[in-house]
CSV table of C-alpha atoms in Angstrom, one decimal:
chain,number,residue,atom,x,y,z
U,26,MET,CA,-71.7,48.1,79.2
U,27,SER,CA,-69.2,50.9,79.9
U,28,THR,CA,-65.5,50.0,79.5
U,29,PHE,CA,-62.4,51.5,81.2
U,30,ALA,CA,-61.5,53.2,78.0
U,31,ASP,CA,-65.0,54.7,77.7
U,32,SER,CA,-64.8,56.1,81.2
U,33,ARG,CA,-61.3,57.5,80.6
U,34,ARG,CA,-62.5,59.2,77.4
U,35,LYS,CA,-65.3,60.8,79.4
U,36,THR,CA,-63.2,62.0,82.3
U,37,ILE,CA,-60.2,63.5,80.4
U,38,GLN,CA,-60.4,67.3,80.5
U,39,PRO,CA,-57.2,68.6,78.8
U,40,THR,CA,-55.5,71.6,80.3
U,41,LEU,CA,-52.0,73.0,79.7
U,42,ALA,CA,-51.0,71.3,82.9
U,43,ARG,CA,-52.5,67.9,81.9
U,44,LEU,CA,-51.6,67.7,78.2
U,45,PRO,CA,-49.8,64.6,77.1
U,46,PRO,CA,-46.1,64.9,76.6
U,47,LEU,CA,-45.2,67.0,73.5
U,48,THR,CA,-42.8,64.2,72.4
U,49,SER,CA,-45.8,61.8,72.2
U,50,LEU,CA,-47.8,64.3,70.1
U,51,ARG,CA,-44.9,64.8,67.8
U,52,ALA,CA,-44.4,61.1,67.3
U,53,PHE,CA,-48.1,60.7,66.5
U,54,VAL,CA,-48.1,63.5,63.9
U,55,ALA,CA,-45.0,62.1,62.2
U,56,THR,CA,-46.3,58.6,62.2
U,57,ALA,CA,-49.7,59.6,60.9
U,58,ARG,CA,-48.0,61.5,58.1
U,59,HIS,CA,-45.9,58.5,57.0
U,60,LEU,CA,-47.9,55.6,58.3
U,61,ASN,CA,-44.5,54.0,59.0
U,62,PHE,CA,-42.6,54.0,62.3
U,63,VAL,CA,-39.2,53.9,60.6
U,64,ARG,CA,-39.8,56.9,58.4
U,65,ALA,CA,-41.3,58.8,61.3
U,66,ALA,CA,-38.2,58.0,63.3
U,67,GLU,CA,-36.0,59.3,60.5
U,68,GLU,CA,-37.9,62.6,60.5
U,69,LEU,CA,-37.6,63.0,64.2
U,70,HIS,CA,-34.0,61.7,64.4
U,71,VAL,CA,-34.8,59.0,66.9
U,72,THR,CA,-35.2,55.2,66.8
U,73,SER,CA,-38.3,53.5,65.6
U,74,ALA,CA,-38.6,51.9,69.0
U,75,ALA,CA,-38.6,55.3,70.6
U,76,VAL,CA,-41.5,56.4,68.3
U,77,GLY,CA,-43.4,53.2,69.1
U,78,GLN,CA,-43.0,53.9,72.8
U,79,GLN,CA,-44.3,57.4,72.5
U,80,ILE,CA,-47.3,56.3,70.6
U,81,ARG,CA,-48.1,53.7,73.3
U,82,LEU,CA,-47.8,56.5,75.9
U,83,LEU,CA,-50.3,58.6,74.0
U,84,GLU,CA,-52.7,55.7,73.5
U,85,ASP,CA,-52.5,55.0,77.2
U,86,TYR,CA,-53.3,58.7,78.0
U,87,LEU,CA,-56.2,58.7,75.6
U,88,GLY,CA,-57.4,55.2,76.6
U,89,GLN,CA,-57.8,53.9,73.0
U,90,PRO,CA,-55.6,52.8,70.1
U,91,LEU,CA,-54.6,55.3,67.4
U,92,PHE,CA,-53.1,52.8,64.9
U,93,ASN,CA,-53.9,49.3,63.7
U,94,ARG,CA,-51.8,46.9,61.7
U,95,VAL,CA,-53.6,45.2,58.8
U,96,ARG,CA,-51.4,42.7,56.8
U,97,GLY,CA,-48.3,44.4,57.9
U,98,GLN,CA,-49.5,47.9,56.9
U,99,LEU,CA,-50.1,50.7,59.5
U,100,HIS,CA,-53.6,52.3,59.5
U,101,LEU,CA,-55.1,55.0,61.6
U,102,THR,CA,-58.1,54.0,63.7
U,103,PRO,CA,-61.2,56.2,63.8
U,104,ALA,CA,-59.7,57.9,67.0
U,105,GLY,CA,-56.5,58.5,65.2
U,106,LEU,CA,-58.2,60.0,62.1
U,107,ALA,CA,-60.2,62.3,64.4
U,108,LEU,CA,-57.0,63.5,66.1
U,109,VAL,CA,-54.9,64.2,63.0
U,110,PRO,CA,-56.4,67.5,61.7
U,111,GLY,CA,-56.2,69.3,65.0
U,112,LEU,CA,-52.7,68.2,65.9
U,113,THR,CA,-51.3,68.7,62.4
U,114,GLY,CA,-52.7,72.2,62.3
U,115,ALA,CA,-51.3,73.0,65.7
U,116,PHE,CA,-47.8,71.8,64.8
U,117,ASP,CA,-48.0,73.7,61.5
U,118,ALA,CA,-48.8,76.8,63.5
U,119,VAL,CA,-45.9,76.2,65.8
U,120,LEU,CA,-43.5,75.7,62.9
U,121,ALA,CA,-44.8,78.8,61.1
U,122,ALA,CA,-44.2,80.9,64.3
U,123,MET,CA,-40.7,79.5,64.7
U,124,ALA,CA,-39.9,80.1,61.0
U,125,GLN,CA,-41.1,83.7,61.4
U,126,PHE,CA,-39.0,84.2,64.5
U,127,VAL,CA,-35.8,82.8,62.8
U,128,GLN,CA,-36.5,85.0,59.8
U,129,SER,CA,-36.8,88.1,62.0
U,130,ASP,CA,-33.6,87.1,63.8
U,131,ASP,CA,-31.7,86.8,60.6
U,132,GLU,CA,-32.9,90.3,59.6
U,133,GLN,CA,-31.4,91.9,62.7
U,134,PRO,CA,-27.8,93.1,62.4
U,135,ILE,CA,-25.2,91.3,64.6
U,136,ARG,CA,-23.9,93.8,67.1
U,137,ILE,CA,-20.1,93.3,67.6
U,138,SER,CA,-18.3,95.2,70.4
U,139,VAL,CA,-14.6,95.6,69.5
U,140,ALA,CA,-11.7,97.9,70.4
U,141,PRO,CA,-11.2,100.7,67.9
U,142,SER,CA,-7.7,99.6,66.8
U,143,PHE,CA,-8.8,96.1,66.1
U,144,ALA,CA,-11.8,97.3,64.3
U,145,SER,CA,-10.0,99.7,62.0
U,146,LYS,CA,-6.8,97.6,61.3
U,147,TRP,CA,-8.1,94.0,61.3
U,148,LEU,CA,-11.9,93.6,61.2
U,149,ILE,CA,-13.0,96.4,58.8
U,150,PRO,CA,-10.6,95.4,56.0
U,151,ARG,CA,-12.1,91.9,56.2
U,152,LEU,CA,-15.8,92.8,56.1
U,153,ASP,CA,-16.0,92.2,52.4
U,154,ALA,CA,-14.8,88.6,53.0
U,155,LEU,CA,-17.5,88.3,55.7
U,156,ARG,CA,-20.1,89.5,53.2
U,157,ARG,CA,-19.1,86.9,50.7
U,158,ALA,CA,-19.0,84.1,53.3
U,159,ALA,CA,-22.4,85.1,54.8
U,160,PRO,CA,-24.5,87.0,52.2
U,161,GLY,CA,-27.3,89.0,53.8
U,162,LEU,CA,-25.7,89.1,57.3
U,163,GLN,CA,-26.0,92.7,58.5
U,164,VAL,CA,-23.2,93.9,60.8
U,165,LEU,CA,-23.1,96.7,63.3
U,166,VAL,CA,-19.6,97.3,64.7
U,167,ASP,CA,-19.4,99.1,68.0
U,168,ALA,CA,-15.8,100.3,68.2
U,169,SER,CA,-15.3,101.3,71.8
U,170,THR,CA,-13.1,100.6,74.8
U,171,ARG,CA,-15.9,100.8,77.3
U,172,LEU,CA,-17.1,97.8,79.3
U,173,THR,CA,-19.8,95.8,77.5
U,174,ASN,CA,-22.5,93.9,79.4
U,175,LEU,CA,-23.5,91.0,77.2
U,176,ASP,CA,-26.1,89.9,79.7
U,177,ALA,CA,-27.8,93.3,79.5
U,178,GLY,CA,-27.9,93.1,75.7
U,179,ASP,CA,-25.2,95.8,75.0
U,180,ALA,CA,-24.0,93.6,72.1
U,181,ASP,CA,-24.4,90.1,70.7
U,182,CYS,CA,-20.7,89.3,71.0
U,183,VAL,CA,-17.3,90.9,71.7
U,184,ILE,CA,-13.8,90.6,70.4
U,185,ARG,CA,-11.4,91.5,73.2
U,186,TYR,CA,-7.7,91.9,73.6
U,187,GLY,CA,-6.7,90.6,77.0
U,188,SER,CA,-5.5,87.7,79.2
U,189,GLY,CA,-8.8,85.8,79.5
U,190,PRO,CA,-10.5,83.7,80.6
U,191,TYR,CA,-13.9,85.3,80.8
U,192,PRO,CA,-16.1,83.3,83.3
U,193,GLY,CA,-19.7,82.8,82.4
U,194,LEU,CA,-19.2,83.3,78.7
U,195,ILE,CA,-18.5,81.1,75.7
U,196,VAL,CA,-15.0,82.0,74.7
U,197,ASP,CA,-12.8,81.2,71.7
U,198,HIS,CA,-9.1,82.1,71.6
U,199,LEU,CA,-8.4,83.7,68.2
U,200,PHE,CA,-4.6,84.4,68.1
U,201,SER,CA,-1.7,85.8,70.1
U,202,GLU,CA,0.2,89.1,69.6
U,203,ALA,CA,3.8,90.4,69.6
U,204,VAL,CA,5.3,93.9,69.1
U,205,LEU,CA,8.0,95.0,66.7
U,206,PRO,CA,9.6,98.4,65.8
U,207,VAL,CA,7.9,99.7,62.6
U,208,CYS,CA,8.1,102.8,60.4
U,209,SER,CA,7.6,103.8,56.8
U,210,PRO,CA,10.3,102.7,54.3
U,211,GLU,CA,11.0,106.4,53.6
U,212,PHE,CA,11.5,107.1,57.4
U,213,ALA,CA,13.9,104.2,57.6
U,214,GLU,CA,16.0,105.4,54.7
U,215,THR,CA,16.0,109.1,55.8
U,216,HIS,CA,17.2,108.2,59.3
U,217,GLY,CA,19.6,105.4,58.3
U,218,LEU,CA,17.8,102.9,60.5
U,219,TRP,CA,18.4,99.6,58.5
U,220,GLY,CA,20.3,97.3,60.8
U,221,LYS,CA,21.2,100.2,63.2
U,222,PRO,CA,19.3,100.0,66.4
U,223,GLU,CA,21.6,102.5,68.0
U,224,GLU,CA,19.8,105.2,66.0
U,225,ILE,CA,16.9,104.7,68.4
U,226,GLU,CA,18.6,107.3,70.5
U,227,ASN,CA,18.2,110.0,67.8
U,228,VAL,CA,14.9,109.5,66.0
U,229,PRO,CA,11.4,110.5,67.2
U,230,LEU,CA,9.6,107.6,68.8
U,231,LEU,CA,5.9,106.8,68.9
U,232,HIS,CA,4.5,105.7,72.3
U,233,GLU,CA,1.2,104.0,73.0
U,234,GLU,CA,-0.8,105.1,76.0
U,235,GLY,CA,-4.4,105.0,77.0
U,236,ALA,CA,-7.2,102.5,77.3
U,237,GLU,CA,-6.0,100.1,74.7
U,238,ARG,CA,-2.5,99.6,76.1
U,239,ASP,CA,-2.0,96.5,78.3
U,240,GLN,CA,0.6,95.9,80.9
U,241,SER,CA,2.1,92.9,79.1
U,242,CYS,CA,3.0,95.1,76.1
U,243,PRO,CA,6.5,96.6,76.6
U,244,ASP,CA,7.2,100.3,76.2
U,245,TRP,CA,10.4,101.3,74.4
U,246,SER,CA,12.6,100.9,77.5
U,247,GLY,CA,11.1,97.5,78.1
U,248,TRP,CA,11.6,96.4,74.5
U,249,LEU,CA,15.3,97.5,74.6
U,250,ARG,CA,15.9,95.5,77.7
U,251,ALA,CA,14.2,92.4,76.4
U,252,ALA,CA,16.2,92.8,73.1
U,253,GLY,CA,19.4,93.1,75.1
U,254,LEU,CA,20.2,96.5,73.5
U,255,PRO,CA,22.2,98.9,75.6
U,256,TYR,CA,20.6,102.1,74.2
U,257,ARG,CA,18.4,104.8,75.6
U,258,PRO,CA,15.2,105.7,73.8
U,259,SER,CA,15.0,109.2,72.3
U,260,GLN,CA,13.0,111.7,74.2
U,261,GLY,CA,11.5,113.1,71.0
U,262,GLY,CA,8.2,111.8,69.5
U,263,PHE,CA,4.5,111.5,70.1
U,264,ARG,CA,2.2,109.8,72.6
U,265,LEU,CA,-1.0,108.3,71.2
U,266,ASN,CA,-3.9,106.6,73.0
U,267,GLN,CA,-4.6,103.8,70.5
U,268,SER,CA,-2.6,101.1,68.8
U,269,SER,CA,-4.0,102.1,65.4
U,270,LEU,CA,-2.8,105.7,65.9
U,271,VAL,CA,0.7,104.4,66.5
U,272,LEU,CA,0.6,102.6,63.2
U,273,ASP,CA,-1.1,105.5,61.4
U,274,ALA,CA,1.6,107.9,62.6
U,275,ALA,CA,4.3,105.5,61.5
U,276,LEU,CA,2.7,105.2,58.1
U,277,ALA,CA,2.7,109.0,57.9
U,278,GLY,CA,6.5,109.1,58.6
U,279,GLN,CA,6.1,110.7,62.0
U,280,GLY,CA,8.4,108.3,63.9
U,281,LEU,CA,9.4,104.8,64.8
U,282,GLY,CA,6.7,102.9,66.7
U,283,LEU,CA,6.3,99.7,68.6
U,284,GLY,CA,3.6,98.1,66.4
U,285,LYS,CA,1.3,95.2,67.3
U,286,ILE,CA,2.1,92.7,64.5
U,287,ARG,CA,-1.4,91.4,64.0
U,288,LEU,CA,-2.7,94.9,63.5
U,289,ALA,CA,0.2,95.9,61.3
U,290,GLU,CA,0.1,92.7,59.2
U,291,ALA,CA,-1.5,94.2,56.1
U,292,ASP,CA,0.8,97.2,56.1
U,293,ILE,CA,3.9,95.0,56.5
U,294,ARG,CA,2.8,92.7,53.8
U,295,SER,CA,2.2,95.5,51.4
U,296,GLY,CA,5.5,97.2,52.2
U,297,ARG,CA,3.9,100.3,53.6
U,298,LEU,CA,5.5,99.5,57.0
U,299,VAL,CA,8.9,98.0,57.5
U,300,SER,CA,10.9,96.9,60.6
U,301,PRO,CA,14.5,98.1,60.1
U,302,PHE,CA,15.9,96.2,63.1
U,303,GLY,CA,15.1,94.1,66.2
U,304,VAL,CA,13.1,91.0,66.9
U,305,PRO,CA,9.4,90.7,67.9
U,306,GLN,CA,8.6,90.6,71.6
U,307,PRO,CA,5.6,88.3,72.4
U,308,VAL,CA,3.0,89.7,74.8
U,309,SER,CA,0.9,87.7,77.1
U,310,SER,CA,-2.4,89.2,75.9
U,311,SER,CA,-4.3,87.6,73.1
U,312,TYR,CA,-7.4,88.2,71.0
U,313,PHE,CA,-10.6,86.5,72.1
U,314,PHE,CA,-14.2,86.1,70.8
U,315,ALA,CA,-16.8,85.9,73.6
U,316,THR,CA,-20.6,85.7,73.8
U,317,THR,CA,-23.3,84.4,76.1
U,318,ALA,CA,-24.8,80.9,76.0
U,319,HIS,CA,-28.1,82.4,74.8
U,320,THR,CA,-26.7,84.6,72.0
U,321,ALA,CA,-24.4,81.8,70.8
U,322,ARG,CA,-27.5,80.0,69.6
U,323,LEU,CA,-28.6,82.9,67.3
U,324,MET,CA,-27.9,82.2,63.7
U,325,ARG,CA,-26.3,85.5,63.0
U,326,VAL,CA,-23.8,85.0,65.9
U,327,ASP,CA,-23.0,81.4,64.8
U,328,LEU,CA,-22.4,82.6,61.3
U,329,PHE,CA,-20.0,85.3,62.4
U,330,ARG,CA,-18.2,83.1,64.9
U,331,GLU,CA,-17.6,80.4,62.3
U,332,TRP,CA,-16.3,83.0,59.8
U,333,LEU,CA,-14.1,84.6,62.5
U,334,LEU,CA,-12.5,81.3,63.5
U,335,ALA,CA,-11.8,80.4,59.9
U,336,GLU,CA,-10.1,83.7,59.3
U,337,ALA,CA,-8.0,83.2,62.5
U,338,ARG,CA,-6.9,79.7,61.3
U,339,ALA,CA,-5.9,81.1,57.9
U,340,LEU,CA,-3.6,83.8,59.3
U,341,GLN,CA,0.1,83.8,58.5
U,342,THR,CA,2.4,82.8,61.3
U,343,MET,CA,4.4,85.5,63.0
U,344,ASP,CA,7.6,84.3,61.2
U,345,GLU,CA,5.9,84.6,57.8
U,346,ILE,CA,4.9,88.1,58.5
U,347,ILE,CA,8.3,89.2,59.9
U,348,ALA,CA,10.0,87.7,56.8
U,349,ARG,CA,8.4,90.5,54.8
U,350,ARG,CA,9.9,93.3,56.9
U,351,ILE,CA,13.5,93.2,55.6
U,352,ARG,CA,14.6,95.6,52.8
U,353,PRO,CA,15.2,93.6,49.6
U,354,ALA,CA,18.9,93.2,48.7
U,355,ALA,CA,18.3,95.0,45.4
U,356,ASP,CA,17.0,98.0,47.3
U,357,MET,CA,20.0,98.0,49.6
U,358,MET,CA,22.4,97.9,46.7
U,359,ALA,CA,20.7,100.8,45.0
U,360,ALA,CA,20.8,102.8,48.1
U,361,GLU,CA,24.6,102.4,48.6
């Protein structure tokens, strides 16, 4: 006599549209492997009750039991034994395909779009630290001021200096910025700049212009007004289109520049750049990391983001950086 289960077994014709839920198939494979609902649940990171429910759904779909309990021990039924090889092989193939995909993803370099000045003065000097933190991570730095379309795949992520926010993207604020007069120690000594802001009327000044300059960053006239200094900036000097070029020119003794402190930090800390007078003027622009929701899930992007945020958290405060700008008392006495 034909039973309901027998008729169901005869009429099921699996297609992609009519397959049982993937969750039920996963629960069956895990339970068949362990012959224990609790251990299967631990592997799948769900509750044992959820595993049991998924097994019942699959048994209902197939019209027959897949497990029996004999003296408290779980056993596969003949139907379950017949199902194990095919499903286990199918899931092994899926796992192998995903592992190959992840491996190929890891082998691709992360493409980072960043402004040239930030690349040369902040990011590039830290690449060795990135290599130690994420061995094997390949990095492609695209230093450009052009617009980057992340949705079109121009880059995996960007580091931008601006006001934010950036709608439609996953964004992390890295750190703020301020500007301060900077020059080489030799330039400060030669022109007698220590503690003498009035000399700004006589020395060559370095001016930033071009794509990297933002409206929140004061020029020399704006900095003097904000500092409450009644002097007029010298007309001599040079105009440069990148923040890094202002710092490079100052390092070369070519003039007194308004330097972005975060970009000048390493040179101030080493003593290659000094600030002979004045106070830093904060700007409203900040540095941001941004990527899309899709690329944020890539392992290479996640590794870089975590490293970048850790570096940002470890930065010295503005006050700690500025404390290094003043000429030591011993040097001042020797110069007198």
